[in-house]
């Protein structure tokens, strides 16, 4: 066989194989059959948690501006960013004058105490009048108060932390003269944070203290933390028509920072035995909502269009109230190329509850915190 004959034979063989392949894939009983690749879910009744979505802001539970309670020159003060323990020293003032005041007040008290003790037996023998004795008693008490005041002022020359935290800001510097009430530092502890949000008043009967909350952190790739509402206000903001809720949570790694904006989902209720589908599976037409389902016809799966009525929606999922039943095979991918009656090539079918559980667990990037 010459070279030309070999090439001609190979070409004929290739055409024959191609024709056979097209016949297997696209023809049945001599007629072309259109098969559309789709993905489906088999509906199973499951619990559906109904959440509302809000935006909240973060603040530290322990955040305070520490002010001076005594007058004096600043001798030492903690550095910005320095951590201090509860009752740890933040700043100290020049206390030499205060110590002198304590010594003077103690001397005055000691003298008044000695005078009173000397008069007591004389008063008992009626040698000293009631008026003189009461005057000595009053003087002793006044001197005691002066000593207490002087000792308190000396104690206040050391400014100490009311809680453990980090020096976020310094308002004064070493050598500066300060007076009582003057801000010295801002002390912040972010080991526990509080998230505040405004909830529309129409949810006041549903979102209460103890309601489940899911916090999504925008700045950390959308990782989620499970928590609960720790405070629900009883007063409505007249301008926004909302009431305040707070969520307190542990923050040992410091990932959540004050003034950060977070997304919240607050649980309104749990719907038992609900049929749930993805919102993207719905085809809307002139006010109606429709869904493609896979129906068996002559031993094959074909596309059928069913009108439905939907209910509660949360995120990408929505509840179906009418039009579907448990066991229906809903088409969730490939709908754009579908027409009613098209033959289906189901690439993947999943139980609806298992699919949504898998998707939810895959999006949860952080550990739970109660």
Tab-separated table of C-alpha atoms in Angstrom:
chain	number	residue	atom	x	y	z
A	1	UNK	CA	0.000	0.000	0.000
A	2	UNK	CA	1.484	3.337	-1.021
A	3	UNK	CA	1.736	6.371	1.201
A	4	UNK	CA	-1.282	8.122	-0.361
A	5	UNK	CA	-3.515	5.100	0.230
A	6	UNK	CA	-2.470	4.915	3.877
A	7	UNK	CA	-3.350	8.577	4.468
A	8	UNK	CA	-6.715	8.175	2.729
A	9	UNK	CA	-7.599	5.115	4.809
A	10	UNK	CA	-6.655	6.879	8.056
A	11	UNK	CA	-8.846	9.856	7.161
A	12	UNK	CA	-11.848	7.621	6.466
A	13	UNK	CA	-11.320	5.803	9.769
A	14	UNK	CA	-11.243	9.107	11.669
A	15	UNK	CA	-14.481	10.277	10.064
A	16	UNK	CA	-16.144	6.975	10.938
A	17	UNK	CA	-15.116	7.181	14.611
A	18	UNK	CA	-16.294	10.813	14.856
A	19	UNK	CA	-19.647	9.950	13.334
A	20	UNK	CA	-20.129	7.107	15.798
A	21	UNK	CA	-19.322	9.384	18.735
A	22	UNK	CA	-21.849	12.006	17.601
A	23	UNK	CA	-24.475	9.321	17.198
A	24	UNK	CA	-23.948	8.053	20.762
A	25	UNK	CA	-23.999	11.496	22.296
A	26	UNK	CA	-26.550	13.336	20.231
A	27	UNK	CA	-28.814	10.848	18.473
A	28	UNK	CA	-31.361	8.354	19.636
A	29	UNK	CA	-33.487	6.356	17.195
A	30	UNK	CA	-32.195	8.578	14.434
A	31	UNK	CA	-33.241	11.835	16.141
A	32	UNK	CA	-30.930	14.404	17.732
A	33	UNK	CA	-31.418	14.674	21.515
A	34	UNK	CA	-30.453	17.854	23.361
A	35	UNK	CA	-28.987	17.161	26.810
A	36	UNK	CA	-28.191	20.023	29.193
A	37	UNK	CA	-25.617	19.590	31.943
A	38	UNK	CA	-27.065	20.672	35.311
A	39	UNK	CA	-26.571	20.286	39.038
A	40	UNK	CA	-29.482	19.509	41.348
A	41	UNK	CA	-30.432	19.198	44.987
A	42	UNK	CA	-32.975	16.775	46.411
A	43	UNK	CA	-35.177	18.670	48.852
A	44	UNK	CA	-35.308	17.486	52.450
A	45	UNK	CA	-37.172	19.279	55.220
A	46	UNK	CA	-34.803	20.813	57.732
A	47	UNK	CA	-34.636	23.520	60.380
A	48	UNK	CA	-34.129	26.987	58.900
A	49	UNK	CA	-32.709	29.708	61.130
A	50	UNK	CA	-34.087	33.130	60.265
A	51	UNK	CA	-31.510	35.879	60.817
A	52	UNK	CA	-31.526	39.632	60.366
A	53	UNK	CA	-28.380	41.330	59.115
A	54	UNK	CA	-26.921	44.427	60.769
A	55	UNK	CA	-23.720	46.423	60.985
A	56	UNK	CA	-22.135	46.997	64.390
A	57	UNK	CA	-19.186	48.879	65.841
A	58	UNK	CA	-16.640	47.568	68.332
A	59	UNK	CA	-15.545	49.080	71.626
A	60	UNK	CA	-13.428	47.763	74.472
A	61	UNK	CA	-15.341	46.738	77.590
A	62	UNK	CA	-12.592	48.357	79.693
A	63	UNK	CA	-11.637	51.734	78.226
A	64	UNK	CA	-11.067	54.737	80.482
A	65	UNK	CA	-9.324	58.091	80.620
A	66	UNK	CA	-7.391	58.144	83.898
A	67	UNK	CA	-7.273	61.603	85.511
A	68	UNK	CA	-5.152	63.076	88.287
A	69	UNK	CA	-6.640	63.389	91.765
A	70	UNK	CA	-3.810	65.477	93.219
A	71	UNK	CA	-1.710	68.468	92.201
A	72	UNK	CA	1.981	68.215	91.471
A	73	UNK	CA	4.776	67.895	88.967
A	74	UNK	CA	4.936	64.668	86.957
A	75	UNK	CA	8.115	62.761	87.868
A	76	UNK	CA	7.443	59.499	85.998
A	77	UNK	CA	4.794	58.283	83.557
A	78	UNK	CA	4.296	55.021	81.651
A	79	UNK	CA	5.152	54.934	77.966
A	80	UNK	CA	2.546	54.774	75.243
A	81	UNK	CA	1.915	51.112	74.364
A	82	UNK	CA	3.130	49.888	77.746
A	83	UNK	CA	1.013	47.244	79.482
A	84	UNK	CA	0.196	47.713	83.164
A	85	UNK	CA	-1.503	45.363	85.592
A	86	UNK	CA	-4.445	46.244	87.795
A	87	UNK	CA	-3.248	48.608	90.560
A	88	UNK	CA	0.062	48.993	88.690
A	89	UNK	CA	1.801	52.385	88.686
A	90	UNK	CA	0.934	54.622	85.741
A	91	UNK	CA	2.464	57.921	86.899
A	92	UNK	CA	3.933	59.472	90.032
A	93	UNK	CA	3.993	63.129	91.100
A	94	UNK	CA	6.469	65.106	93.181
A	95	UNK	CA	5.132	64.340	96.656
A	96	UNK	CA	7.577	66.225	98.867
A	97	UNK	CA	5.066	68.937	99.753
A	98	UNK	CA	2.376	66.326	100.287
A	99	UNK	CA	4.595	64.392	102.681
A	100	UNK	CA	5.202	67.617	104.616
A	101	UNK	CA	1.453	68.176	104.789
A	102	UNK	CA	1.022	64.672	106.218
A	103	UNK	CA	3.656	65.290	108.876
A	104	UNK	CA	2.020	68.577	109.868
A	105	UNK	CA	-1.451	67.042	109.956
A	106	UNK	CA	-0.218	64.123	112.054
A	107	UNK	CA	1.429	66.477	114.555
A	108	UNK	CA	-1.783	68.471	114.862
A	109	UNK	CA	-3.798	65.314	115.378
A	110	UNK	CA	-1.381	63.940	117.984
A	111	UNK	CA	-1.541	67.200	119.957
A	112	UNK	CA	-5.356	67.280	119.827
A	113	UNK	CA	-5.509	63.621	120.912
A	114	UNK	CA	-3.197	64.238	123.870
A	115	UNK	CA	-5.226	67.289	124.899
A	116	UNK	CA	-8.452	65.320	124.818
A	117	UNK	CA	-6.959	62.476	126.857
A	118	UNK	CA	-5.717	64.965	129.472
A	119	UNK	CA	-9.163	66.540	129.765
A	120	UNK	CA	-11.138	63.296	130.008
A	121	UNK	CA	-10.395	62.528	133.723
A	122	UNK	CA	-10.905	66.190	134.587
A	123	UNK	CA	-14.243	66.141	132.794
A	124	UNK	CA	-15.188	62.958	134.659
A	125	UNK	CA	-14.500	64.747	137.976
A	126	UNK	CA	-16.497	67.793	136.790
A	127	UNK	CA	-13.366	69.960	136.927
A	128	UNK	CA	-13.642	70.787	133.201
A	129	UNK	CA	-16.888	72.101	131.774
A	130	UNK	CA	-18.919	70.243	129.203
A	131	UNK	CA	-18.264	73.053	126.744
A	132	UNK	CA	-14.459	72.766	127.063
A	133	UNK	CA	-14.550	68.990	126.756
A	134	UNK	CA	-16.731	69.086	123.633
A	135	UNK	CA	-14.469	71.710	122.096
A	136	UNK	CA	-11.447	69.429	122.634
A	137	UNK	CA	-13.361	66.472	121.186
A	138	UNK	CA	-14.365	68.498	118.118
A	139	UNK	CA	-10.767	69.682	117.653
A	140	UNK	CA	-9.475	66.104	117.795
A	141	UNK	CA	-12.019	64.954	115.174
A	142	UNK	CA	-11.191	67.885	112.896
A	143	UNK	CA	-7.461	67.105	113.122
A	144	UNK	CA	-8.231	63.464	112.313
A	145	UNK	CA	-10.096	64.546	109.177
A	146	UNK	CA	-7.198	66.792	108.139
A	147	UNK	CA	-4.743	63.915	108.557
A	148	UNK	CA	-6.954	61.592	106.498
A	149	UNK	CA	-7.171	64.223	103.775
A	150	UNK	CA	-3.394	64.748	103.730
A	151	UNK	CA	-2.724	61.005	103.583
A	152	UNK	CA	-5.239	60.616	100.729
A	153	UNK	CA	-3.522	63.422	98.797
A	154	UNK	CA	-0.152	61.709	99.285
A	155	UNK	CA	-1.626	58.411	98.110
A	156	UNK	CA	-3.092	60.148	95.051
A	157	UNK	CA	0.385	61.327	94.051
A	158	UNK	CA	0.758	57.811	92.659
A	159	UNK	CA	-1.671	57.304	89.766
A	160	UNK	CA	-2.516	53.601	89.497
A	161	UNK	CA	-4.414	51.482	86.978
A	162	UNK	CA	-8.015	50.574	87.934
A	163	UNK	CA	-7.778	47.546	85.601
A	164	UNK	CA	-5.133	45.739	83.572
A	165	UNK	CA	-4.593	47.220	80.140
A	166	UNK	CA	-2.411	49.053	77.660
A	167	UNK	CA	-1.538	52.750	77.608
A	168	UNK	CA	-3.228	53.913	74.404
A	169	UNK	CA	-2.617	57.659	74.824
A	170	UNK	CA	-0.548	59.954	77.051
A	171	UNK	CA	-1.993	63.399	77.757
A	172	UNK	CA	0.893	64.751	79.901
A	173	UNK	CA	4.682	64.536	79.919
A	174	UNK	CA	7.380	64.247	82.552
A	175	UNK	CA	7.989	67.574	84.270
A	176	UNK	CA	4.518	68.930	83.552
A	177	UNK	CA	2.524	70.436	86.427
A	178	UNK	CA	-0.948	68.934	86.697
A	179	UNK	CA	-4.044	69.586	88.789
A	180	UNK	CA	-6.896	67.380	90.040
A	181	UNK	CA	-9.227	66.312	87.235
A	182	UNK	CA	-6.613	66.721	84.506
A	183	UNK	CA	-6.504	63.713	82.068
A	184	UNK	CA	-3.236	61.788	82.274
A	185	UNK	CA	-3.561	58.645	80.096
A	186	UNK	CA	-6.118	56.577	78.228
A	187	UNK	CA	-6.039	52.950	79.410
A	188	UNK	CA	-7.591	50.237	77.197
A	189	UNK	CA	-8.018	46.492	77.649
A	190	UNK	CA	-9.152	44.656	74.492
A	191	UNK	CA	-9.169	41.155	76.011
A	192	UNK	CA	-12.957	41.509	76.085
A	193	UNK	CA	-14.847	43.648	73.574
A	194	UNK	CA	-18.392	44.902	73.154
A	195	UNK	CA	-20.207	45.215	69.824
A	196	UNK	CA	-23.054	47.735	69.570
A	197	UNK	CA	-25.745	47.789	66.908
A	198	UNK	CA	-29.154	49.336	66.337
A	199	UNK	CA	-32.025	46.894	65.761
A	200	UNK	CA	-35.193	48.123	63.989
A	201	UNK	CA	-38.068	48.403	66.443
A	202	UNK	CA	-40.207	45.851	64.550
A	203	UNK	CA	-37.892	43.097	65.841
A	204	UNK	CA	-38.163	44.108	69.500
A	205	UNK	CA	-40.262	41.042	70.379
A	206	UNK	CA	-37.787	38.665	68.715
A	207	UNK	CA	-34.258	39.967	69.335
A	208	UNK	CA	-33.682	39.850	73.081
A	209	UNK	CA	-30.912	39.163	75.562
A	210	UNK	CA	-29.642	35.659	74.869
A	211	UNK	CA	-30.551	35.711	71.157
A	212	UNK	CA	-27.981	33.947	68.991
A	213	UNK	CA	-25.538	36.252	67.205
A	214	UNK	CA	-22.988	35.552	64.473
A	215	UNK	CA	-20.235	38.145	64.114
A	216	UNK	CA	-18.462	38.448	60.760
A	217	UNK	CA	-15.105	40.234	60.777
A	218	UNK	CA	-14.600	42.212	57.580
A	219	UNK	CA	-10.927	42.900	58.255
A	220	UNK	CA	-10.024	39.223	58.651
A	221	UNK	CA	-11.382	37.625	55.514
A	222	UNK	CA	-14.960	37.396	56.744
A	223	UNK	CA	-14.221	34.888	59.506
A	224	UNK	CA	-17.192	34.269	61.799
A	225	UNK	CA	-17.564	34.024	65.567
A	226	UNK	CA	-20.676	32.631	67.281
A	227	UNK	CA	-21.856	34.602	70.303
A	228	UNK	CA	-25.074	35.893	71.920
A	229	UNK	CA	-26.802	39.190	72.709
A	230	UNK	CA	-25.759	40.266	76.222
A	231	UNK	CA	-27.863	43.454	76.399
A	232	UNK	CA	-31.035	44.594	74.640
A	233	UNK	CA	-32.157	48.154	75.267
A	234	UNK	CA	-35.688	49.031	76.310
A	235	UNK	CA	-35.714	52.530	74.772
A	236	UNK	CA	-36.313	53.312	71.084
A	237	UNK	CA	-34.180	55.973	69.394
A	238	UNK	CA	-36.816	58.455	68.145
A	239	UNK	CA	-34.767	59.439	65.084
A	240	UNK	CA	-33.575	56.036	63.862
A	241	UNK	CA	-36.486	53.986	65.273
A	242	UNK	CA	-34.019	51.414	66.582
A	243	UNK	CA	-33.031	50.042	69.968
A	244	UNK	CA	-29.500	49.204	71.066
A	245	UNK	CA	-28.174	45.681	71.439
A	246	UNK	CA	-24.759	44.729	72.746
A	247	UNK	CA	-22.706	41.591	72.278
A	248	UNK	CA	-19.776	41.013	74.626
A	249	UNK	CA	-17.159	38.477	73.637
A	250	UNK	CA	-13.673	37.348	74.537
A	251	UNK	CA	-10.838	38.636	72.352
A	252	UNK	CA	-7.672	37.012	73.728
A	253	UNK	CA	-5.676	37.388	70.498
A	254	UNK	CA	-6.624	41.038	70.046
A	255	UNK	CA	-7.876	40.486	66.487
A	256	UNK	CA	-11.007	42.546	67.128
A	257	UNK	CA	-10.103	46.196	67.677
A	258	UNK	CA	-12.146	49.151	68.985
A	259	UNK	CA	-13.887	51.238	66.290
A	260	UNK	CA	-13.794	48.266	63.904
A	261	UNK	CA	-16.949	47.751	61.810
A	262	UNK	CA	-18.387	44.224	61.815
A	263	UNK	CA	-21.306	42.464	60.161
A	264	UNK	CA	-23.854	40.822	62.440
A	265	UNK	CA	-26.519	38.203	61.992
A	266	UNK	CA	-29.030	38.065	64.822
A	267	UNK	CA	-31.356	35.082	65.020
A	268	UNK	CA	-35.063	35.932	65.008
A	269	UNK	CA	-36.511	32.426	65.097
A	270	UNK	CA	-36.047	28.831	63.959
A	271	UNK	CA	-38.451	27.425	61.341
A	272	UNK	CA	-38.849	23.665	61.683
A	273	UNK	CA	-39.321	21.327	58.687
A	274	UNK	CA	-38.695	24.043	56.108
A	275	UNK	CA	-37.924	23.471	52.424
A	276	UNK	CA	-34.962	25.643	51.464
A	277	UNK	CA	-33.487	26.503	48.059
A	278	UNK	CA	-30.818	28.930	46.842
A	279	UNK	CA	-32.163	32.308	45.761
A	280	UNK	CA	-30.168	32.008	42.539
A	281	UNK	CA	-32.308	29.042	41.454
A	282	UNK	CA	-35.445	31.208	41.211
A	283	UNK	CA	-36.592	32.492	37.818
A	284	UNK	CA	-38.753	35.599	38.136
A	285	UNK	CA	-41.195	36.522	35.406
A	286	UNK	CA	-43.818	39.294	35.600
A	287	UNK	CA	-44.215	39.034	39.343
A	288	UNK	CA	-44.224	35.250	39.534
A	289	UNK	CA	-41.478	33.053	40.957
A	290	UNK	CA	-40.621	29.819	39.170
A	291	UNK	CA	-38.160	26.993	39.591
A	292	UNK	CA	-36.809	24.319	37.261
A	293	UNK	CA	-37.151	20.790	38.610
A	294	UNK	CA	-36.038	17.463	37.177
A	295	UNK	CA	-38.975	15.159	36.353
A	296	UNK	CA	-38.761	11.593	35.089
A	297	UNK	CA	-40.339	11.092	31.679
A	298	UNK	CA	-40.066	7.899	29.622
A	299	UNK	CA	-37.093	6.781	31.665
A	300	UNK	CA	-35.232	10.070	31.313
A	301	UNK	CA	-34.919	13.217	33.411
A	302	UNK	CA	-36.355	16.319	31.759
A	303	UNK	CA	-36.723	19.949	32.849
A	304	UNK	CA	-40.093	21.107	34.176
A	305	UNK	CA	-40.961	24.650	35.273
A	306	UNK	CA	-42.914	25.001	38.526
A	307	UNK	CA	-44.360	28.161	40.040
A	308	UNK	CA	-43.585	28.582	43.733
A	309	UNK	CA	-44.378	30.898	46.625
A	310	UNK	CA	-41.489	31.864	48.875
A	311	UNK	CA	-41.257	32.951	52.503
A	312	UNK	CA	-38.402	33.887	54.789
A	313	UNK	CA	-35.033	34.640	53.206
A	314	UNK	CA	-31.662	34.705	54.943
A	315	UNK	CA	-28.511	35.416	52.993
A	316	UNK	CA	-28.394	33.291	49.830
A	317	UNK	CA	-31.168	30.909	50.960
A	318	UNK	CA	-34.941	31.229	50.890
A	319	UNK	CA	-37.853	29.193	52.225
A	320	UNK	CA	-40.388	27.697	49.798
A	321	UNK	CA	-43.954	27.747	51.110
A	322	UNK	CA	-45.831	26.353	48.093
A	323	UNK	CA	-45.045	24.626	44.799
A	324	UNK	CA	-42.425	22.121	45.955
A	325	UNK	CA	-42.402	19.117	48.232
A	326	UNK	CA	-39.831	16.990	49.980
A	327	UNK	CA	-38.027	14.722	47.513
A	328	UNK	CA	-38.299	17.106	44.550
A	329	UNK	CA	-35.084	17.437	42.548
A	330	UNK	CA	-34.451	21.168	42.096
A	331	UNK	CA	-32.045	22.408	39.424
A	332	UNK	CA	-29.560	24.832	40.981
A	333	UNK	CA	-26.975	25.191	38.210
A	334	UNK	CA	-27.249	25.355	34.419
A	335	UNK	CA	-30.707	26.977	34.318
A	336	UNK	CA	-29.697	29.707	31.855
A	337	UNK	CA	-29.534	27.225	28.966
A	338	UNK	CA	-32.703	25.340	29.920
A	339	UNK	CA	-36.083	25.151	28.268
A	340	UNK	CA	-39.099	23.188	29.435
A	341	UNK	CA	-38.816	19.572	28.298
A	342	UNK	CA	-35.048	19.593	27.779
A	343	UNK	CA	-33.291	16.300	28.489
A	344	UNK	CA	-31.005	16.623	31.511
A	345	UNK	CA	-27.508	15.386	32.158
A	346	UNK	CA	-27.241	15.648	35.957
A	347	UNK	CA	-23.577	16.138	36.790
A	348	UNK	CA	-24.143	16.197	40.530
A	349	UNK	CA	-27.067	15.754	42.886
A	350	UNK	CA	-26.887	16.470	46.630
A	351	UNK	CA	-29.210	16.303	49.565
A	352	UNK	CA	-30.242	19.931	50.181
A	353	UNK	CA	-29.587	19.872	53.935
A	354	UNK	CA	-26.129	18.353	53.473
A	355	UNK	CA	-25.229	20.833	50.729
A	356	UNK	CA	-26.169	23.913	52.754
A	357	UNK	CA	-24.474	22.529	55.863
A	358	UNK	CA	-21.289	21.965	53.866
A	359	UNK	CA	-21.349	25.450	52.389
A	360	UNK	CA	-21.960	27.043	55.798
A	361	UNK	CA	-19.170	25.096	57.510
A	362	UNK	CA	-16.778	25.997	54.734
A	363	UNK	CA	-17.390	29.723	55.259
A	364	UNK	CA	-16.835	29.633	59.016
A	365	UNK	CA	-13.211	30.678	59.406
A	366	UNK	CA	-12.889	31.248	63.161
A	367	UNK	CA	-13.465	29.295	66.339
A	368	UNK	CA	-16.695	29.675	68.263
A	369	UNK	CA	-16.705	31.956	71.289
A	370	UNK	CA	-19.502	31.951	73.816
